[in-house]
Coordinates of C-alpha atoms in Angstrom, one line a residue:
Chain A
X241 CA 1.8 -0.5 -9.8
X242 CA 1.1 -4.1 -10.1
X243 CA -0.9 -3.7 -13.7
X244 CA 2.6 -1.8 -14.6
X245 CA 4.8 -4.4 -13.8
X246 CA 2.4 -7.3 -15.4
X247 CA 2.7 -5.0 -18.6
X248 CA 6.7 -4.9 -18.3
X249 CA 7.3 -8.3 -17.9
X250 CA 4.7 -9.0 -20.7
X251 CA 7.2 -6.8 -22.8
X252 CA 9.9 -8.6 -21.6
X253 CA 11.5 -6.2 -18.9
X254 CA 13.8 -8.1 -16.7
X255 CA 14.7 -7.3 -13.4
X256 CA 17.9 -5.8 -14.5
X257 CA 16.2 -3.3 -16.7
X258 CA 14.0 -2.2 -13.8
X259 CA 17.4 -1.8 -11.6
X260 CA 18.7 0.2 -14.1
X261 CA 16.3 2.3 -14.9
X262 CA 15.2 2.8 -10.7
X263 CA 19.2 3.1 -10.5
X264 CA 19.7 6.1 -13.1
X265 CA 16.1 7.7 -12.6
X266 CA 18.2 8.9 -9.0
X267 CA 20.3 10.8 -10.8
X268 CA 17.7 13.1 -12.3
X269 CA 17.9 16.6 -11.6
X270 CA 15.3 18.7 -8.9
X271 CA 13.5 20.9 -11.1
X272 CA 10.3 19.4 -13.1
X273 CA 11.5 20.2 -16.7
X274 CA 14.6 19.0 -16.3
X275 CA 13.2 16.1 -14.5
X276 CA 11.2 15.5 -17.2
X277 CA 13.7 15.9 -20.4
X278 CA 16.2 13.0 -18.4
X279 CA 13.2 10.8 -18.3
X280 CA 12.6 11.3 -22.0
X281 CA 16.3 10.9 -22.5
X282 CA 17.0 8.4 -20.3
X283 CA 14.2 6.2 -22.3
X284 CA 15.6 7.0 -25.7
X285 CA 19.2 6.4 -25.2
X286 CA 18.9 3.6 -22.6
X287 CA 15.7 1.9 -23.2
X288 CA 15.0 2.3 -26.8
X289 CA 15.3 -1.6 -27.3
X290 CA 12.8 -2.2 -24.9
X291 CA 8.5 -0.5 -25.8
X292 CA 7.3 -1.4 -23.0
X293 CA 9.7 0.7 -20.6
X294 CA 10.4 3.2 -23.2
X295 CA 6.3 3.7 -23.4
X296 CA 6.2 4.2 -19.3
X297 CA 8.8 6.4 -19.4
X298 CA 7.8 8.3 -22.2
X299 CA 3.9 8.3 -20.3
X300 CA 5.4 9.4 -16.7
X301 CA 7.5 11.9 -18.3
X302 CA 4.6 13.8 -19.3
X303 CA 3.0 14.0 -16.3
X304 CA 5.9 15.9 -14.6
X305 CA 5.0 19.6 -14.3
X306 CA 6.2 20.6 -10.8
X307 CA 9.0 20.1 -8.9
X308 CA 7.2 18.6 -6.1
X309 CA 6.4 15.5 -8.7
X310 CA 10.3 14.9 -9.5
X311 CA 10.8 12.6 -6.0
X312 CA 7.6 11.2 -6.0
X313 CA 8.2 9.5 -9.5
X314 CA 12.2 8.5 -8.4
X315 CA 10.3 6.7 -5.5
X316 CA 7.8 5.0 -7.7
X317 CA 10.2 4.0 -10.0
X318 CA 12.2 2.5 -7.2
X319 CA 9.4 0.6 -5.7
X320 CA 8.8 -0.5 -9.4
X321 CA 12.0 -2.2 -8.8
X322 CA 11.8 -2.9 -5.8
X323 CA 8.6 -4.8 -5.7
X324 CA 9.4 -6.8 -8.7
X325 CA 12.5 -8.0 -6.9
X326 CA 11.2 -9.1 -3.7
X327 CA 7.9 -10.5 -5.9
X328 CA 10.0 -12.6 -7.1
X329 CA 12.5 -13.4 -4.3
X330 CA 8.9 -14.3 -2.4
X331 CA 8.7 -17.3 -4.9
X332 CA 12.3 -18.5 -4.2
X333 CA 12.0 -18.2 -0.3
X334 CA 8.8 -19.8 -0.3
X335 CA 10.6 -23.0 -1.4
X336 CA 12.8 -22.7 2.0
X337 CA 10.0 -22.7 4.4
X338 CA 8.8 -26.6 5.6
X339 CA 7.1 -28.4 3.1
X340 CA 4.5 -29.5 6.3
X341 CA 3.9 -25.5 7.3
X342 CA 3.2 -24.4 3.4
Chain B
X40 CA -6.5 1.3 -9.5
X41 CA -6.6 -1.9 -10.1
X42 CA -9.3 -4.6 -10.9
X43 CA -6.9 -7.0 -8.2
X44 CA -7.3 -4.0 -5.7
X45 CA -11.0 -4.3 -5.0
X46 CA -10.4 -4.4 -1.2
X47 CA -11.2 -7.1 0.8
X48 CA -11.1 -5.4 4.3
X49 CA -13.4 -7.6 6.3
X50 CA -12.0 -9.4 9.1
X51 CA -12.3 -8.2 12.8
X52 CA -11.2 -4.6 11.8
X53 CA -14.3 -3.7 9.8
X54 CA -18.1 -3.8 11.1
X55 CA -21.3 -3.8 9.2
X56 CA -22.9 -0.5 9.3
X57 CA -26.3 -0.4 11.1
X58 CA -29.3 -2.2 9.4
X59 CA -27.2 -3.2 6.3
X60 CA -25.2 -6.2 5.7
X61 CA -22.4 -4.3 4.1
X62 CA -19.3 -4.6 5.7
X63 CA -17.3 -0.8 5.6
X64 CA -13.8 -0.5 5.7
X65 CA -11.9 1.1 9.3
X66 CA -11.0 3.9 6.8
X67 CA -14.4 4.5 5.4
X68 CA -15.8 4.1 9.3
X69 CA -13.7 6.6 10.2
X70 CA -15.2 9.7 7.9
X71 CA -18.6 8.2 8.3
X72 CA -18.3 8.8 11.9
X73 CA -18.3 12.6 11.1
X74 CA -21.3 12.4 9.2
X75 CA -24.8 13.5 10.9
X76 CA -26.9 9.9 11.2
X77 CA -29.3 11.1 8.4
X78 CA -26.5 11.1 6.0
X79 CA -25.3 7.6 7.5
X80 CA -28.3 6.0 7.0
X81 CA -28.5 7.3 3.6
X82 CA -25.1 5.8 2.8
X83 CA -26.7 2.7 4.1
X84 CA -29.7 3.3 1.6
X85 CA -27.1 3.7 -1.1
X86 CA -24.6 0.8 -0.7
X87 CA -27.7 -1.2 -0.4
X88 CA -29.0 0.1 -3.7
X89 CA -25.7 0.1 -5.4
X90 CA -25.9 -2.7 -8.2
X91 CA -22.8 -4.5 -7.5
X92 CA -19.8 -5.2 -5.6
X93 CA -17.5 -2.7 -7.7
X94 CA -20.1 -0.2 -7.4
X95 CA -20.0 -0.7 -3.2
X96 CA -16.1 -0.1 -2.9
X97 CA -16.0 2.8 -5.2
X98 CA -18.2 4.4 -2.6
X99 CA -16.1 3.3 0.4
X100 CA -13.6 4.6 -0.9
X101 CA -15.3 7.9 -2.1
X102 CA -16.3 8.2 1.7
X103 CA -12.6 7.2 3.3
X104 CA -11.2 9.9 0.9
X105 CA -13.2 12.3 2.9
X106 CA -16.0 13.6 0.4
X107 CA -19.0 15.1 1.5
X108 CA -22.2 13.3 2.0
X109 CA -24.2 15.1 -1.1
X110 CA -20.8 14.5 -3.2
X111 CA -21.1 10.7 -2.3
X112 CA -24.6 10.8 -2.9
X113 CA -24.0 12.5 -6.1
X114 CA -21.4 9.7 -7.1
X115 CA -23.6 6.9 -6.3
X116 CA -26.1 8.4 -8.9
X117 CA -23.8 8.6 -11.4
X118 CA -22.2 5.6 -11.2
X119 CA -25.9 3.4 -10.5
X120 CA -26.6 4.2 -14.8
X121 CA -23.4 2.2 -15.4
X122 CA -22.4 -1.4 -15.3
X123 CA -19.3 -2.0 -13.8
X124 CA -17.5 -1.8 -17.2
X125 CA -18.3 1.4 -17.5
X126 CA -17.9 2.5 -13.8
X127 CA -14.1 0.8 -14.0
X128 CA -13.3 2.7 -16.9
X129 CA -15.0 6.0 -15.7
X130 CA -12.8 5.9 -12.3
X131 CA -9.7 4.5 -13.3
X132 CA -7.0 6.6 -15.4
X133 CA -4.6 4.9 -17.4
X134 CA -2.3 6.0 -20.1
X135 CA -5.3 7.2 -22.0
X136 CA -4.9 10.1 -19.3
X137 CA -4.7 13.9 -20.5
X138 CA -0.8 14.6 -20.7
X139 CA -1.6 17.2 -18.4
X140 CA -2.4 15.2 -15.0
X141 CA 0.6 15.4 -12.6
X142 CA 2.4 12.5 -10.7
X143 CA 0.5 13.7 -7.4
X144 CA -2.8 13.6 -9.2
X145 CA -2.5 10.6 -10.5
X146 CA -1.6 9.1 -7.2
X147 CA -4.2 10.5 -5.7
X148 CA -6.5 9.0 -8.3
X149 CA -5.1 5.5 -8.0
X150 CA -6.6 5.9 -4.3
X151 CA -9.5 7.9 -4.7
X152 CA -12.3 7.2 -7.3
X153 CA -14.5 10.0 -6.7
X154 CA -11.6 12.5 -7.8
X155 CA -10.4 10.2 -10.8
X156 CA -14.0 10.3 -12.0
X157 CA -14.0 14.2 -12.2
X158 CA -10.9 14.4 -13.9
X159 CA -11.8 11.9 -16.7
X160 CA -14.3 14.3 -17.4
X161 CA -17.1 13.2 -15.2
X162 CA -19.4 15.8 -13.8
X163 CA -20.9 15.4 -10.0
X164 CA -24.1 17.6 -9.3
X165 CA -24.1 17.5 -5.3
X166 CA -27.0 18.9 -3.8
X167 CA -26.5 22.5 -2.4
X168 CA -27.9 21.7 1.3
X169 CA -24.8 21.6 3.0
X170 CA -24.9 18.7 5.5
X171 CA -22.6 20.3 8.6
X172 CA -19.7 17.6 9.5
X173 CA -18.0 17.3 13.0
X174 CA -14.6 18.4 13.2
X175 CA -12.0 16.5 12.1
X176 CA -9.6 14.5 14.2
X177 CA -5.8 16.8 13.8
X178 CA -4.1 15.6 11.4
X179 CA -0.6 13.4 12.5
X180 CA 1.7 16.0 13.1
X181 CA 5.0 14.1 11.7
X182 CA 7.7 16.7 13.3
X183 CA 6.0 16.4 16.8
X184 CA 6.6 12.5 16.4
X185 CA 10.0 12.5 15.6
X186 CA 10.5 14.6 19.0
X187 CA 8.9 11.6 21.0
X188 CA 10.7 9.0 22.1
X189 CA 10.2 6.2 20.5
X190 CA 7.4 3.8 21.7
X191 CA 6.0 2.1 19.0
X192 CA 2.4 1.5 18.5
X193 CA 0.0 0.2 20.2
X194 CA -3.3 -1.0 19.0
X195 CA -5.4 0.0 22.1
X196 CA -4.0 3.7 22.5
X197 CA -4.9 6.5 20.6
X198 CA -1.4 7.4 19.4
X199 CA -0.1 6.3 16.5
X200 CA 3.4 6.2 17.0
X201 CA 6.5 7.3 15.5
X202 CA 6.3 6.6 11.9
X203 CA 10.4 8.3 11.4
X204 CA 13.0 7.4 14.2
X205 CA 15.9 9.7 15.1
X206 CA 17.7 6.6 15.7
X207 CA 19.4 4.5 13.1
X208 CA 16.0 2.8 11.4
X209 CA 17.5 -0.4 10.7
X210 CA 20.4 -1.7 12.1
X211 CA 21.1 -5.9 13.2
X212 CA 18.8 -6.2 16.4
X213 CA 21.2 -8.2 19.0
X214 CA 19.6 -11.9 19.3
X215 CA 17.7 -11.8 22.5
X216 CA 17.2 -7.9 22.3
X217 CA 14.7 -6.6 25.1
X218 CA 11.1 -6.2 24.1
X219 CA 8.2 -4.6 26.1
X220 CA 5.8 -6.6 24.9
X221 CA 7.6 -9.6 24.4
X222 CA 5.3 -12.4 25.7
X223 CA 8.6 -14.7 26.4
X224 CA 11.5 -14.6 28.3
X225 CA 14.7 -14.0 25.9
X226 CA 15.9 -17.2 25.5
X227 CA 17.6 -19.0 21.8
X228 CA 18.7 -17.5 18.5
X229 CA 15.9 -16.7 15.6
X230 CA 16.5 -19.1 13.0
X231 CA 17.1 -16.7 9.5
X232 CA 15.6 -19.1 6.5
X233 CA 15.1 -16.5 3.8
X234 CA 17.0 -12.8 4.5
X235 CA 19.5 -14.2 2.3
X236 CA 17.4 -14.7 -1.2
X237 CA 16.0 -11.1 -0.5
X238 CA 18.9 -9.5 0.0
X239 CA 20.7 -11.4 -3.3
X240 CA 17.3 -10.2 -5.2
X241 CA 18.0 -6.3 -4.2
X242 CA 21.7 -6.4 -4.3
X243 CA 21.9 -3.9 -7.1
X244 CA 19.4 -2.0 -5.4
X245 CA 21.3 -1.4 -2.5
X246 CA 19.4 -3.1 -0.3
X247 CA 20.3 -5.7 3.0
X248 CA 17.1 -7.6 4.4
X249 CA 17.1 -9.4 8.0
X250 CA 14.9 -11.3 9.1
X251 CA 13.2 -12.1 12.1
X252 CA 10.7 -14.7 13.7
X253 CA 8.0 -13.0 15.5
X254 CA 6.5 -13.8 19.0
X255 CA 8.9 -16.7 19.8
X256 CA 11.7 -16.5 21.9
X257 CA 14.7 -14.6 20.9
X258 CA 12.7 -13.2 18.0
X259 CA 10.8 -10.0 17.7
X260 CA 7.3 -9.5 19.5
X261 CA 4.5 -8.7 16.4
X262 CA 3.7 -5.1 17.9
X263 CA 7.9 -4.3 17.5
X264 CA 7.8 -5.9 14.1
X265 CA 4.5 -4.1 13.3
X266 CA 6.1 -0.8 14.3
X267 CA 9.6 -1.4 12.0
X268 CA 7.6 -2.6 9.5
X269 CA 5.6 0.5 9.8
X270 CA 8.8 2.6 9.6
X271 CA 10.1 1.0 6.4
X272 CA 6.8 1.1 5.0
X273 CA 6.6 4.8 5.4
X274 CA 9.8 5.6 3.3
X275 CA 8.7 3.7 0.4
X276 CA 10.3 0.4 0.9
X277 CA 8.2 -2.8 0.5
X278 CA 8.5 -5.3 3.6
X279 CA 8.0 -9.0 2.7
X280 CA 6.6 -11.3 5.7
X281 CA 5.6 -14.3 6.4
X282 CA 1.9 -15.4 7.7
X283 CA 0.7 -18.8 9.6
X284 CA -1.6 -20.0 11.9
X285 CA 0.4 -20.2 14.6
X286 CA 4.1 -18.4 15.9
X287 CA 7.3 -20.6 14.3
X288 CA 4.6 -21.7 11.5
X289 CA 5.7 -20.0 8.5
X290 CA 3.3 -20.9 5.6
X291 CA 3.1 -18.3 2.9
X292 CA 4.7 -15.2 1.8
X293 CA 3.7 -12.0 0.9
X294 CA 4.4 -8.3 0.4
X295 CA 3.3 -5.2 2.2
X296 CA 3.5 -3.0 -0.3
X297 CA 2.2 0.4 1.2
X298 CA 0.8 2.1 4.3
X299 CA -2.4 4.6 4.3
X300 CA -3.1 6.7 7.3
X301 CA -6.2 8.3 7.9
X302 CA -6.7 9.8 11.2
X303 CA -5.5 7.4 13.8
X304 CA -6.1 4.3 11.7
X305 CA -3.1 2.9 9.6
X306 CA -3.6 0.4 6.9
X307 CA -1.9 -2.1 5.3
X308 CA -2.0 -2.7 1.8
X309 CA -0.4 -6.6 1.5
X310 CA 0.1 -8.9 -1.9
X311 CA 0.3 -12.5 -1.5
X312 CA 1.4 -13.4 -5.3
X313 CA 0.8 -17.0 -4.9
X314 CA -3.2 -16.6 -4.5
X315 CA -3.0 -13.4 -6.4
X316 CA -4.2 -11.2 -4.0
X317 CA -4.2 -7.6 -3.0
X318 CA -6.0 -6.7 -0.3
X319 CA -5.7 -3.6 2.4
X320 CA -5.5 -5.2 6.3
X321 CA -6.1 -3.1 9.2
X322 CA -3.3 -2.7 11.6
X323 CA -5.4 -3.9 14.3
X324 CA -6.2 -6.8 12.5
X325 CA -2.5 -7.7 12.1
X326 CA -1.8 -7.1 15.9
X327 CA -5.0 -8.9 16.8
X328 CA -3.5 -12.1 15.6
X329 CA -6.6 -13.5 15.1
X330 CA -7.4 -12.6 11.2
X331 CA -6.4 -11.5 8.2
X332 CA -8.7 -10.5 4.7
X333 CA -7.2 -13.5 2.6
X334 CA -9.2 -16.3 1.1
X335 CA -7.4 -18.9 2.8
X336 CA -7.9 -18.2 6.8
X337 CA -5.2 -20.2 7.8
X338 CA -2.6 -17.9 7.3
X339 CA -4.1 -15.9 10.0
X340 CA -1.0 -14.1 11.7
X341 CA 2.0 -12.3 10.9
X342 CA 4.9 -15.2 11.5
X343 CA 8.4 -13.6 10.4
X344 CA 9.5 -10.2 8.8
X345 CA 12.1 -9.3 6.7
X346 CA 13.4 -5.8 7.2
X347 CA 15.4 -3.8 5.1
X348 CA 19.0 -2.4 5.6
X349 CA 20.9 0.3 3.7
X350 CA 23.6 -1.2 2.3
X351 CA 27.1 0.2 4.1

């Protein structure tokens, strides 16, 4: 998960691309081919502009092929965002803890 | 997996397996426990032999995924003819990856090199003795946890505690709320530094974050964080928290990313992004207070959490 999101933000994925994406990625249907022709839509029509998201979409997508995969991919997507979020937020809270306890 | 996720998992939570200086992690311990002691001291003979550090951990990790002794064996001789280029590369699928491999596979990859190795292609010949193993521990049976009331974990016991509550997960704990194994008398109000930036960072999400000192008055005892933690953990939701050296002495942040049970043994896999490391942490280690697997040994102890909310 970490080598993703070091390859996302080398292409330039902010953190409101990741929200998006986690954000509309729960809206995909149950079953695993339908699951898997949203992601592929969902990275052309939204996410075109952007390789490095489009390419992980487009590379996840494939890999769908039960029904069992559809929430387990919506979860990592979420964590995706989620963990890139707090990463970050870590940075910014660190510089509210004493300077004599860092 | 990742080159950043070669494990550090020493610390008072691992032990050096007999004769041999190298140190096996609680989950590998736990499988090897089930081996006869032949096949343990061959393991020993093999880590010993193995040609590097890379080449150790891919076989810890071969063993705490439960393999067989002669499929570990096998392992270890395929992977002793690489260098740890090669070895990487042979356990490790990317997006090079047949398009056929399935989400669970791959997951199950990321955790187990043995199983990446055969589905890159790799071909294990294990001998055909079959070593007999002892039984299992039963597996945690998730529905008969939810029935139990709630009583969190403890390190000493054999349970491990509910990991889904009937109750509302997370909801605003009052300020001096009553805690078993609080070691001091309620007293004074928790001083929240840094819920706020979190819960601005996963607004969109839909996301609340509230934190909590730990083992101070007024503030959460570390075995009732541990156990939240554990909770949130175990629906997929990253918990950031706060090590020092010392309860009230908040020195560096990091993220516990994800939880791996295996038998009665939970570990915690925790990235601290201002070192740039990712290491895994045995629960007891955490509730031991004593020492954790990052470089810099000061930040010994779990300090403050930050739990997560559903937004209303």
């Amino acid at each position: 998960m970490l080598d993703e999101l070091d390859e996302l933000r080398r292409g330039h994925v902010t953190q409101r691309h990741l929200d998006d994406c986690a954000r509309t990625m729960r809206r995909l249907d149950g079953s695993a081919k339908a699951a898997a022709h949203g992601i592929r839509q969902i990275a052309e029509t939204e996410f075109a502009a952007l390789p490095a998201l489009h390419a992980l979409l487009r590379r996840w997508a494939v890999r769908v092929k039960s029904d069992a995969d559809v929430p387990l991919l919506v979860a990592h997507f979420e964590r995706l965002a989620l963990v890139s979020a707090l990463t970050s937020a870590l940075h910014r809270a660190a510089e509210r803890l004493p300077r004599s306890l860092r | 997996m990742s080159r950043a996720s070669t494990t550090k998992t020493e610390g008072r939570g691992s032990k050096a397996s007999p004769a041999s200086s190298v140190v096996l992690s609680k989950e590998a311990q736990a499988q090897l426990s089930r081996w006869p002691a032949t096949a343990q001291r061959l393991l020993t003979e093999l880590l010993e032999d193995a040609a590097s550090d890379l080449q150790r951990e891919l076989l810890q990790r071969a063993v705490a995924a439960g393999h067989t002794p002669n499929e570990v064996h096998a392992f270890a001789d395929q992977l002793r003819a690489m260098g740890d280029d090669d070895a990487f590369t042979a356990c490790t699928l990317d997006e090079s990856a047949p398009s056929d491999y399935t989400v669970a596979q791959l997951l199950r990859a990321e955790a187990d090199p043995l199983y990446a190795f055969e589905l890159k292609g790799g071909t294990l010949e294990p001998s055909d003795d079959e070593v007999p193993l002892a039984k299992p521990p039963p597996p945690v049976d998730l529905n008969a946890l939810k029935r139990r009331p709630s009583s969190g974990f403890v390190a000493d016991s054999n349970d491990v505690g509910p990991l889904i509550r009937e109750e509302p997960t997370f909801t605003r704990r009052p300020a001096a709320a009553s805690e078993p194994h609080a070691p001091f008398s309620s007293g004074g109000t928790p001083s929240a530094m840094i819920e706020d930036v979190f819960s601005e960072a996963t607004r969109a999400l839909g996301l609340e974050w509230q934190e909590s000192e730990v083992d101070v008055p007024g503030g959460l005892s570390l075995e009732t964080a541990i156990s939240d933690s554990a909770v949130a953990l175990s629906e997929g939701l990253p918990v950031p928290l706060a090590l020092g050296a010392a309860p009230g002495k908040s020195g560096r942040l990091v993220l516990a990313i994800q939880l791996s049970v295996s038998g009665h043994n939970r570990a915690w896999q925790l990235y601290d992004p201002f070192s740039n490391e990712l290491v895994w942490a045995n629960e007891r280690d955490l509730l031991n207070r004593n020492e954790l697997p990052f470089s810099n040994k000061v930040f010994r102890r779990v300090t403050r959490v930050v739990l997560p909310s559903r937004r209303r």
